[in-house]
Coordinates of C-alpha atoms in Angstrom, one line a residue:
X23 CA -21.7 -17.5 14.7
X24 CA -19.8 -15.6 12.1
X25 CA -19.3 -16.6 8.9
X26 CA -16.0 -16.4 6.8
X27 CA -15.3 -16.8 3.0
X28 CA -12.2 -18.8 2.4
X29 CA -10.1 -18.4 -1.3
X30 CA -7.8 -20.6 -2.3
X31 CA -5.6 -19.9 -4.9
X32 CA -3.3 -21.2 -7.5
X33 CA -0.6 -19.7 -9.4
X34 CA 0.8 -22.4 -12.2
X35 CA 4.2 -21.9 -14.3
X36 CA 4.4 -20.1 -17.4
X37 CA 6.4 -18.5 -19.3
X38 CA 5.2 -14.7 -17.4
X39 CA 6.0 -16.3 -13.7
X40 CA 9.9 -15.5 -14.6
X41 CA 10.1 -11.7 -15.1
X42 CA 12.4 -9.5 -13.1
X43 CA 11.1 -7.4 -10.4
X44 CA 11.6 -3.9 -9.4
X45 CA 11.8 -3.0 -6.0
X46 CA 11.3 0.6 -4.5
X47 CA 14.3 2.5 -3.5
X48 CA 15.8 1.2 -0.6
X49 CA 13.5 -1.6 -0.1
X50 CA 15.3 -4.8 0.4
X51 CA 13.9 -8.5 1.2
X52 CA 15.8 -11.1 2.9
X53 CA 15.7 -14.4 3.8
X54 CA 15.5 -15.3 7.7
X55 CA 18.7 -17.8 7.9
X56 CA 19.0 -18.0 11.3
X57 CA 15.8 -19.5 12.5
X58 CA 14.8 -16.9 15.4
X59 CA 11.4 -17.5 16.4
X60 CA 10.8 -13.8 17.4
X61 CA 10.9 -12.6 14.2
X62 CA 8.1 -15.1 13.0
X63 CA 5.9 -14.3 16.6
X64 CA 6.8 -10.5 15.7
X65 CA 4.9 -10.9 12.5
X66 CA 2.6 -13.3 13.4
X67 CA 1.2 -10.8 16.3
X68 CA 1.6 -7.6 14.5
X69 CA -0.5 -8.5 11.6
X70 CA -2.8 -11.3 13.2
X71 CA -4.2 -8.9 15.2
X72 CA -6.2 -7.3 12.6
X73 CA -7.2 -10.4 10.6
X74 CA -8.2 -13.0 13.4
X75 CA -5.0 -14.6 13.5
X76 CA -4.9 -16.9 16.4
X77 CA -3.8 -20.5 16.0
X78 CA -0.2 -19.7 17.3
X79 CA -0.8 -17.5 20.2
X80 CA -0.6 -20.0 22.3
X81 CA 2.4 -21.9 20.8
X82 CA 5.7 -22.2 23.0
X83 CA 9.0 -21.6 22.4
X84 CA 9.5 -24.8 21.6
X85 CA 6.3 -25.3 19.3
X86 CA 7.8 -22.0 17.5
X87 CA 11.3 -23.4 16.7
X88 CA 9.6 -26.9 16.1
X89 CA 7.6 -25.3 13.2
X90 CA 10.4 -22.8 12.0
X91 CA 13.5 -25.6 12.0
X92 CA 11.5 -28.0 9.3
X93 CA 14.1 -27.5 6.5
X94 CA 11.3 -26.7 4.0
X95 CA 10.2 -23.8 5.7
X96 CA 11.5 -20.1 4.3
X97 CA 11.0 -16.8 6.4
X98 CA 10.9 -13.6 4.0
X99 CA 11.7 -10.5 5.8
X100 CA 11.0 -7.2 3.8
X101 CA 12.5 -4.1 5.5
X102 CA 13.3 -0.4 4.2
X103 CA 16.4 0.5 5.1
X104 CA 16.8 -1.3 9.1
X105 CA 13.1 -1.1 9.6
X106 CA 10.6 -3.9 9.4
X107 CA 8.0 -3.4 7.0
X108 CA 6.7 -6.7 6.3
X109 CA 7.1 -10.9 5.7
X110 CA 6.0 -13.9 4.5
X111 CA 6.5 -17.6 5.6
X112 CA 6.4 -20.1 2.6
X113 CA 7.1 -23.9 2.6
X114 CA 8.2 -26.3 0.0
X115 CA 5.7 -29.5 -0.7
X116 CA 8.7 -31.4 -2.8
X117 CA 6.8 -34.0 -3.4
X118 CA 4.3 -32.0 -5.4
X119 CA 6.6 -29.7 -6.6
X120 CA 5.3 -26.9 -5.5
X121 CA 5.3 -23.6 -2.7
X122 CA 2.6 -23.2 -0.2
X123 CA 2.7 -19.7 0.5
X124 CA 1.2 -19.5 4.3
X125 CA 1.4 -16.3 5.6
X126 CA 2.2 -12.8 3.9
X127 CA 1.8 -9.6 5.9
X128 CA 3.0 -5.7 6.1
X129 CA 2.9 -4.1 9.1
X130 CA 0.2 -1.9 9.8
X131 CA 2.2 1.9 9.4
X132 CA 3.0 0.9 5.9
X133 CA -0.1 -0.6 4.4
X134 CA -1.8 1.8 1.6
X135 CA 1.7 2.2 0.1
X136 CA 1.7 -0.8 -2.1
X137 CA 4.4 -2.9 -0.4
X138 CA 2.0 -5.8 -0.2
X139 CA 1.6 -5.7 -4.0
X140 CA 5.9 -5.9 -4.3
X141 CA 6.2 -8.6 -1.5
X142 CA 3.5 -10.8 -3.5
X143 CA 5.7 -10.0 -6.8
X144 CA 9.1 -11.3 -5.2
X145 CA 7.6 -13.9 -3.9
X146 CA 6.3 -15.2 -7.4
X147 CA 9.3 -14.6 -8.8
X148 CA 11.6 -16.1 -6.7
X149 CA 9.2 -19.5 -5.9
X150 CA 9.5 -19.8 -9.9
X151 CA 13.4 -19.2 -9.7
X152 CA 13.2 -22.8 -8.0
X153 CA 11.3 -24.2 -11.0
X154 CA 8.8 -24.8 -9.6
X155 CA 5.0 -25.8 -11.4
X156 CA 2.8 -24.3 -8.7
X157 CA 2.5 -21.7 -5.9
X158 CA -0.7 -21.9 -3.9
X159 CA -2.4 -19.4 -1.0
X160 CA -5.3 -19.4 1.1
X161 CA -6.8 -16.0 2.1
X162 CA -9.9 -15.5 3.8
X163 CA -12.8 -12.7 4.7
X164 CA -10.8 -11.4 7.6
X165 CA -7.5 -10.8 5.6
X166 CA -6.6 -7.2 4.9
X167 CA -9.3 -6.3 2.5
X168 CA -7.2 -5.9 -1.0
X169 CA -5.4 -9.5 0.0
X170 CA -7.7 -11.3 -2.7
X171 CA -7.4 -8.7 -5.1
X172 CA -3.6 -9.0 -4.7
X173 CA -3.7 -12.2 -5.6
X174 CA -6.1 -11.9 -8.4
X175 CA -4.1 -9.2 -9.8
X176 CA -1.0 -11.5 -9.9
X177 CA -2.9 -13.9 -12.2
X178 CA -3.5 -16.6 -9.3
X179 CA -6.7 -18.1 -10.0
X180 CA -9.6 -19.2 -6.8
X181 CA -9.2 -23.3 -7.2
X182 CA -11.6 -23.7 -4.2
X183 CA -13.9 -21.8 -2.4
X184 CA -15.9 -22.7 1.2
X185 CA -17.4 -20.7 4.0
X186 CA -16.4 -21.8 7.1
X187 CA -18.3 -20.5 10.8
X188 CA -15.7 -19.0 12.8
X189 CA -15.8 -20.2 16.4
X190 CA -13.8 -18.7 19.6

């Protein structure tokens, strides 16, 4: 049985989780408003497919817009210009005061280009814009192999640490 490293990460607020971004030319992000379902399974297949992502395959529609309608739930698409490029799918934990940040992904064609390393940095900025006091992750050993790094490079710091078998 295979064995997988999971990371999970913390990013507290300070007074550096506020600075302006710059994003490439003609890179834009946007926030999914109207709740489709196939933009979220888009993602969710596209990526997944390298990294082992499985848990919704099997979902319905209805398990789809059950999990996309909960009001603290936010869809990032990034595109260039009109073409998908990447997302994320981040939901608020009020209670705690805080973002889990659940999935993050670019698309295959444009990985290697640094568009991971912007997403990540918009995402910070704008989970902070909330005021916020944390943003947390979970990445694991099947990720795309800089996802850890990404993080680490944002100043998130490994809060917990396991290795889990993986089972099919």
């Amino acid at each position: 049985m295979p064995k997988v490293q999971r990371f999970f990460l913390e990013l507290k607020k300070d007074k550096k989780t506020n600075q302006t971004i710059n994003l490439p030319k003609d890179v834009k992000i946007i926030l999914d408003t109207e709740k489709n379902i196939n933009i979220n399974k888009f993602f969710y297949r596209q990526i997944g497919k390298d990294h082992f992502w499985r848990d919704r395959l099997l979902w319905s529609d209805n398990e789809w817009k059950k999990y996309i309608n909960n009001k603290n739930l936010e869809t990032g698409i990034m595109k260039i210009k009109d073409n998908l490029v990447g997302f994320y799918e981040q939901e608020f934990h009020l209670d705690k005061n805080e973002i889990e940040l659940i999935q993050m992904g670019i698309l295959e064609e444009y990985q290697g280009k640094k568009y991971g390393s912007f997403l990540l940095e918009y995402i910070i900025h704008e989970a902070f814009n909330k005021n916020i006091e944390r943003l947390w992750v979970h990445t694991c050993s099947l990720d795309h192999k800089y996802a850890l790094d990404n993080y680490l490079s944002k100043n998130f710091k490994i809060f917990r640490e396991e290795t889990i078998n993986l089972t099919f």
